[in-house]
Amino acid sequence: MPPIRFAKVVHLMEAPVHVVAVAPLVAPELSVVVPTFRERANVPELVRLLEATLAEIAWEVIFVDDDSPDGTWRVAKEISRRDPRVRCIRRVGRRGLAGACIEGILSSAAPVVAVMDADLQHDETLLPKMLGAIRDGAELVVGSRYVEGGSQGDGFSKVRAWGSETATALARRFLDIDLSDPMSGFFMIRREKVEAVADDLSSEGFKILLDIVASSPEPLKTVELPFTFRERHAGESKLDSLVTAEYLGLLFSKFSGGVVPVRFLMFLAVGASGILVHLVALKVSLHAFDSTFAWGEFVASVVAMTWNFLLNNQLTYRDRRLTGVSFVWGLLTFYVVCSVGTIANMGVATGLFEMVDTGPWIAGFAGAAMSAVFNYTVSATLTWRK
Ligand code: GDD
Ligand code: MN
């Protein structure tokens, strides 16, 4: 049993100082990392549950809060003032579940870390069993809804359940991952295993477990334990469609061995929407303004390039968004880059079509691919340079 120290009662100028029980002075074996965004009402309850279930273990909990407007971090720090096993990192100017988990894990010195939701959906009574498995030699223990004995519970809509199953199937197919529940946000791992791949992890999106497993050079010795996914205690889910898009991006990026950056995929998606905009603008100028085809094409190209620029500035480069004078300058350089890209496209496509006789589809595709890569790489250095 670790020594327990009590603060002394002192009297400073008559003002009584409260007697505070200082927690055992032992370094934690287990850090529970809990990412939070707007979870104010759940934090005290989770701490109570952890305290009850981890009585035999030297533990700490690290809340990583992205400056929640409801003051979640304030609630967590209030508890820390009474209980040093509770810590809170308040991150400002950043958002993202995966990034928050990574920072929490890297802030810890405990040999073992766990990640779980703040909303009591993850069954905390599984933690001692998970730690048992780690002590017995496992490197990773995953709380799974899909092994014998586990279940999704009632907290999930049909659409979410379908989405989750599809995402799991894709991960297994493309990343060769044979976890039953790679989407799980509830797992425990030896900290050194995360430290080893910390550089390769994506801080966007939700899929931290999948990312760690896919990034590990050697397969991790893994145990899966069943649990029942409970209903959310208070507040609402933060998983939205942008998260789904980011997940697909992560999947492709990892599948390509990190060669294809997530940003390029976003750029491609924006480009695809630009094609639609181009066609609509062409139709409008031909019919409503009765322009010649050449003029119509010209107008449509300018409209589509402007559209692409705006969307890329808003989404693809949201971390380096251009404003004011740089916005205007960026738009002009983007026009130049895309125009050169178009010339390159035509050069490659006609060259293949005429000289190698590939047929129109392959030639057209190669031309488009060429200009996409060109536009992306050149605009990354000219338009949205760091
Ligand atoms: N710091 C931080 N920043 N925390 C976040 C953010 C963010 O941008 N977004 C969400 N969180 C926190 C939430 O406050 C919660 O504690 C936890 O991350 C999970 O978010 P939820 O909003 O509760 O996600 P969910 O319940 O819909 O999704 C859960 O189930 C999925 C399985 O399908 C999560 O456990 C996922 O990780 C899991 O993949
Ligand atoms: Mn949740």
XYZ file of C-alpha atoms and ligand atoms in Angstrom:
426
model
C 0.000 0.000 0.000
C 1.557 3.356 -0.973
C 2.153 5.925 1.775
C -0.616 8.437 2.238
C 0.343 11.981 3.190
C -1.948 14.489 4.757
C -1.512 18.222 4.541
C -0.876 19.867 7.865
C -3.453 22.188 9.321
C -1.942 25.650 9.538
C -3.458 28.915 10.569
C -2.434 31.958 8.578
C -3.710 35.178 10.044
C -6.706 33.473 11.588
C -7.982 32.198 8.291
C -8.500 28.456 8.642
C -7.010 26.393 5.862
C -9.021 23.327 4.926
C -7.594 19.969 5.670
C -6.904 18.348 2.344
C -6.299 14.669 1.860
C -3.427 14.423 -0.595
C -3.678 11.392 -2.816
C -1.062 8.644 -2.534
C 2.329 9.818 -3.749
C 2.877 7.146 -6.335
C 3.334 7.634 -10.026
C 0.322 6.351 -11.964
C 0.551 3.054 -13.781
C -2.462 3.997 -15.882
C -3.413 7.318 -17.492
C -6.965 7.528 -18.754
C -7.087 10.088 -21.553
C -10.508 11.617 -22.133
C -10.970 14.018 -25.056
C -13.768 16.475 -24.374
C -15.738 19.010 -26.262
C -18.824 20.391 -24.521
C -19.010 17.650 -21.890
C -19.437 19.803 -18.813
C -22.161 17.703 -17.237
C -20.361 14.394 -17.804
C -16.975 15.141 -16.267
C -17.800 14.902 -12.531
C -19.810 11.734 -13.053
C -17.007 10.075 -15.012
C -14.460 10.934 -12.327
C -16.752 9.369 -9.709
C -17.086 6.188 -11.734
C -13.339 5.953 -12.387
C -12.602 6.427 -8.720
C -14.953 3.607 -7.793
C -13.739 1.153 -10.378
C -9.979 1.860 -10.225
C -9.660 1.654 -6.434
C -6.890 -0.968 -6.607
C -4.874 0.788 -9.305
C -2.523 3.794 -9.362
C -4.298 5.875 -11.963
C -4.827 9.386 -13.250
C -7.267 10.883 -15.706
C -6.280 13.523 -18.266
C -9.087 15.526 -19.816
C -8.035 17.164 -23.066
C -10.516 19.913 -23.747
C -10.626 22.055 -26.881
C -11.613 25.216 -25.079
C -15.266 24.138 -24.853
C -17.629 27.105 -24.791
C -19.564 25.437 -21.960
C -16.454 25.612 -19.769
C -15.794 21.862 -19.530
C -12.135 22.606 -18.766
C -13.144 24.798 -15.848
C -15.173 21.981 -14.316
C -12.274 19.546 -14.779
C -9.714 21.924 -13.278
C -12.010 22.590 -10.364
C -11.867 18.874 -9.565
C -8.072 18.820 -10.070
C -7.707 21.368 -7.318
C -9.074 18.796 -4.908
C -7.786 15.646 -6.528
C -4.322 15.559 -8.110
C -5.175 12.386 -10.000
C -7.359 14.537 -12.212
C -5.568 16.670 -14.810
C -6.831 18.831 -17.600
C -5.178 20.211 -20.714
C -7.041 23.162 -22.160
C -6.145 23.481 -25.842
C -6.866 26.799 -27.526
C -7.156 27.487 -31.253
C -7.370 23.798 -32.114
C -10.100 21.261 -32.657
C -10.112 17.542 -33.199
C -10.644 14.323 -31.327
C -7.599 12.467 -32.666
C -5.239 15.368 -32.014
C -6.593 15.763 -28.491
C -6.019 12.054 -27.744
C -2.464 12.209 -29.080
C -1.625 15.244 -26.975
C -3.111 13.689 -23.873
C -1.170 10.463 -24.375
C 2.078 12.307 -25.036
C 1.598 14.424 -21.921
C 1.581 11.293 -19.796
C 4.487 9.442 -18.236
C 2.494 6.376 -17.203
C 3.528 3.123 -18.890
C -0.066 2.380 -19.859
C -2.671 4.722 -21.334
C -6.361 4.284 -22.076
C -8.633 6.414 -24.240
C -12.369 6.718 -23.650
C -15.360 9.009 -24.309
C -16.415 11.441 -21.602
C -20.111 10.722 -22.074
C -20.199 7.385 -20.172
C -20.838 5.416 -23.375
C -17.745 3.338 -22.671
C -18.013 0.884 -19.822
C -15.367 1.985 -17.318
C -15.671 -1.265 -15.361
C -13.779 -2.903 -18.232
C -10.634 -0.877 -17.418
C -9.221 -3.184 -14.682
C -9.679 -6.173 -16.983
C -7.962 -4.316 -19.805
C -5.049 -3.480 -17.545
C -4.915 -7.133 -16.501
C -4.499 -8.123 -20.140
C -1.693 -5.588 -20.571
C 0.065 -6.856 -17.446
C -0.217 -10.327 -18.948
C 1.710 -9.202 -22.025
C -0.766 -7.582 -24.410
C 0.383 -4.352 -26.040
C -3.065 -3.189 -27.101
C -6.482 -3.978 -25.638
C -9.564 -2.874 -27.540
C -13.055 -2.556 -26.088
C -15.129 -4.071 -28.862
C -18.828 -3.975 -29.635
C -18.483 -6.760 -32.147
C -16.900 -9.709 -30.345
C -18.966 -12.351 -28.572
C -20.593 -10.729 -25.556
C -20.294 -7.164 -26.791
C -23.062 -5.069 -28.270
C -23.967 -1.786 -29.771
C -26.656 -1.182 -27.180
C -29.551 1.123 -28.016
C -27.571 4.330 -28.278
C -27.044 4.061 -32.034
C -29.285 4.971 -34.980
C -29.689 2.535 -37.915
C -27.750 4.918 -40.163
C -24.862 5.203 -37.705
C -24.756 1.423 -37.259
C -24.622 0.940 -41.018
C -21.943 3.636 -41.385
C -19.875 2.057 -38.640
C -20.091 -1.403 -40.240
C -19.144 -0.046 -43.665
C -16.200 1.861 -42.230
C -15.052 -1.320 -40.453
C -15.353 -3.378 -43.635
C -13.334 -0.809 -45.617
C -10.573 -0.744 -43.023
C -10.327 -4.519 -42.990
C -10.301 -4.727 -46.763
C -7.875 -1.917 -47.564
C -5.620 -1.686 -44.539
C -5.472 -5.374 -43.739
C -6.625 -4.766 -40.211
C -8.251 -7.702 -38.531
C -9.686 -6.002 -35.485
C -13.380 -6.655 -35.046
C -13.980 -3.018 -34.094
C -11.255 -0.732 -35.472
C -13.609 2.243 -35.079
C -13.714 1.814 -31.329
C -12.894 4.898 -29.320
C -12.250 2.759 -26.232
C -8.846 1.113 -25.899
C -5.759 0.719 -23.744
C -2.190 0.599 -25.000
C 1.410 0.637 -23.811
C 2.394 4.284 -24.106
C 5.714 3.530 -25.822
C 3.771 2.057 -28.750
C 2.110 5.413 -29.369
C 5.279 7.410 -28.781
C 6.958 5.318 -31.479
C 4.488 6.326 -34.189
C 3.460 9.753 -32.859
C 5.047 11.460 -35.864
C 2.925 9.552 -38.373
C -0.468 10.055 -36.774
C -3.069 12.329 -38.293
C -4.557 14.830 -35.867
C -7.710 15.211 -37.920
C -10.823 13.110 -37.604
C -11.959 10.483 -35.117
C -10.004 7.394 -36.035
C -7.118 7.395 -33.638
C -7.085 3.649 -32.917
C -7.146 2.717 -36.592
C -4.376 5.198 -37.256
C -2.141 3.803 -34.489
C -2.664 0.220 -35.638
C -2.096 1.067 -39.322
C 1.016 3.103 -38.507
C 2.727 0.550 -36.247
C 5.719 -1.026 -37.973
C 5.212 -4.372 -36.184
C 1.768 -5.848 -35.514
C 0.754 -5.099 -31.916
C -0.026 -7.977 -29.582
C -3.738 -7.336 -29.321
C -6.593 -8.513 -27.136
C -10.231 -7.603 -27.763
C -12.673 -7.482 -24.871
C -16.432 -7.200 -25.306
C -18.468 -4.365 -23.867
C -21.898 -2.879 -24.356
C -21.938 0.603 -25.807
C -24.159 2.632 -23.504
C -26.333 5.597 -24.272
C -24.796 9.009 -23.990
C -25.232 10.460 -20.491
C -25.578 14.209 -21.235
C -24.883 16.460 -24.236
C -24.740 15.421 -27.889
C -22.487 13.519 -30.290
C -19.881 15.480 -32.259
C -19.573 12.981 -35.083
C -20.791 14.638 -38.284
C -20.419 14.200 -42.035
C -17.118 16.067 -42.226
C -15.754 13.415 -39.885
C -16.885 10.744 -42.335
C -15.123 12.559 -45.171
C -11.970 12.806 -43.089
C -12.193 9.103 -42.330
C -12.276 8.201 -46.023
C -9.335 10.543 -46.517
C -7.357 8.811 -43.755
C -8.142 5.423 -45.275
C -6.844 6.375 -48.718
C -3.866 8.152 -47.319
C -2.801 5.140 -45.210
C -3.596 2.768 -48.068
C -1.157 4.642 -50.278
C 1.488 4.259 -47.565
C 1.230 7.963 -46.766
C 2.219 8.917 -50.347
C -1.148 10.514 -51.078
C -1.763 13.262 -48.542
C -5.260 13.803 -47.125
C -5.025 17.372 -48.419
C -4.653 16.214 -52.004
C -7.820 14.133 -51.699
C -9.689 17.196 -50.469
C -8.262 19.145 -53.402
C -9.530 16.443 -55.785
C -13.007 16.498 -54.253
C -13.132 20.270 -54.662
C -11.949 19.868 -58.265
C -14.736 17.368 -58.950
C -17.324 19.842 -57.684
C -15.673 22.458 -59.945
C -16.451 20.332 -63.003
C -20.157 20.491 -62.165
C -19.966 24.239 -61.629
C -18.197 24.567 -64.962
C -20.957 22.709 -66.806
C -23.722 24.723 -65.180
C -21.954 28.029 -65.951
C -21.434 26.929 -69.551
C -25.089 26.086 -69.943
C -26.180 29.390 -68.446
C -23.918 31.486 -70.664
C -24.923 29.575 -73.812
C -28.646 29.758 -73.165
C -29.282 32.813 -71.022
C -26.625 35.064 -72.582
C -26.555 33.505 -76.023
C -22.744 33.600 -76.094
C -20.538 31.734 -78.552
C -19.186 28.395 -77.367
C -15.670 29.786 -77.008
C -16.868 32.645 -74.818
C -19.082 30.312 -72.856
C -16.085 28.075 -72.158
C -14.003 31.034 -71.111
C -16.625 32.339 -68.692
C -17.287 28.852 -67.327
C -13.562 28.287 -66.731
C -13.209 31.521 -64.783
C -16.306 30.738 -62.720
C -15.084 27.210 -61.985
C -11.561 28.354 -61.063
C -12.998 30.990 -58.742
C -15.260 28.365 -57.158
C -12.333 25.996 -56.662
C -10.241 28.732 -55.149
C -12.952 29.727 -52.680
C -13.642 26.144 -51.591
C -9.989 25.225 -51.277
C -9.352 28.353 -49.283
C -12.273 27.460 -47.031
C -11.720 23.695 -46.616
C -8.490 22.297 -48.040
C -6.357 25.102 -46.644
C -8.507 26.140 -43.715
C -5.383 26.154 -41.580
C -3.664 28.662 -43.926
C -6.707 30.600 -45.105
C -5.902 33.680 -47.194
C -7.597 36.982 -46.403
C -7.349 40.619 -47.525
C -4.596 41.407 -50.008
C -3.184 37.882 -49.909
C -6.643 36.630 -50.836
C -6.645 38.690 -54.064
C -3.049 37.803 -54.833
C -3.794 34.137 -54.114
C -6.758 34.164 -56.487
C -4.651 35.641 -59.287
C -1.866 33.109 -58.836
C -4.478 30.353 -58.734
C -5.843 31.471 -62.137
C -2.319 31.318 -63.569
C -1.581 27.909 -62.047
C -4.834 26.407 -63.341
C -4.325 27.856 -66.814
C -0.876 26.346 -67.068
C -2.366 23.118 -65.677
C -4.910 23.107 -68.479
C -2.217 23.538 -71.112
C -0.299 20.643 -69.530
C -3.481 18.580 -69.511
C -4.073 19.155 -73.203
C -0.437 18.477 -74.042
C -0.410 15.120 -72.271
C -3.851 14.047 -73.502
C -3.340 14.896 -77.183
C 0.196 13.500 -77.085
C -1.007 10.135 -75.763
C -3.999 10.088 -78.057
C -2.090 10.871 -81.239
C 1.309 9.313 -80.705
C 0.704 6.300 -78.447
C -2.823 5.636 -79.639
C -4.222 4.941 -76.172
C -7.804 5.795 -77.126
C -9.706 8.829 -75.859
C -10.562 7.613 -72.331
C -7.087 6.738 -71.161
C -5.621 9.825 -72.828
C -8.270 12.071 -71.300
C -7.823 10.523 -67.864
C -4.040 10.835 -67.978
C -4.363 14.487 -68.985
C -6.774 15.241 -66.161
C -4.636 13.368 -63.616
C -1.580 15.249 -64.796
C -3.224 18.654 -64.393
C -4.690 17.722 -60.982
C -1.245 16.813 -59.649
C 0.259 19.882 -61.295
C -2.382 22.278 -59.930
C -2.101 20.769 -56.478
C 1.678 20.841 -56.134
C 2.157 24.243 -57.716
C -0.723 25.970 -55.913
C 0.557 24.510 -52.625
C 3.822 26.410 -53.098
C 2.559 29.496 -54.963
C -0.959 30.210 -53.732
C -1.114 28.745 -50.230
C 2.588 28.779 -49.450
C 3.451 28.506 -45.762
N -10.922 17.621 -27.407
C -11.885 17.250 -28.283
N -11.947 17.889 -29.487
N -12.742 16.275 -27.959
C -13.685 15.932 -28.851
C -13.822 16.551 -30.101
C -12.891 17.596 -30.419
O -12.916 18.199 -31.487
N -14.862 15.969 -30.756
C -15.358 15.043 -29.923
N -14.673 15.022 -28.770
C -14.865 14.160 -27.605
C -16.278 14.142 -27.083
O -16.503 15.173 -26.146
C -16.359 12.746 -26.464
O -15.841 12.724 -25.171
C -15.458 11.920 -27.360
O -14.583 12.841 -28.006
C -16.240 11.131 -28.429
O -17.107 12.004 -29.124
P -18.646 11.666 -29.288
O -19.304 12.854 -29.881
O -19.179 11.126 -28.011
O -18.565 10.534 -30.383
P -19.602 9.363 -30.618
O -20.077 8.788 -29.343
O -20.624 9.829 -31.583
O -18.651 8.311 -31.335
C -18.104 7.312 -30.540
O -18.305 6.077 -31.101
C -17.548 5.812 -32.230
C -17.827 4.417 -32.651
O -18.600 4.400 -33.754
C -16.642 7.585 -30.244
O -16.206 6.720 -29.213
C -15.785 7.334 -31.413
O -14.412 7.426 -31.014
C -16.085 5.950 -31.917
O -15.334 5.739 -33.059
Mn -19.728 9.281 -27.374
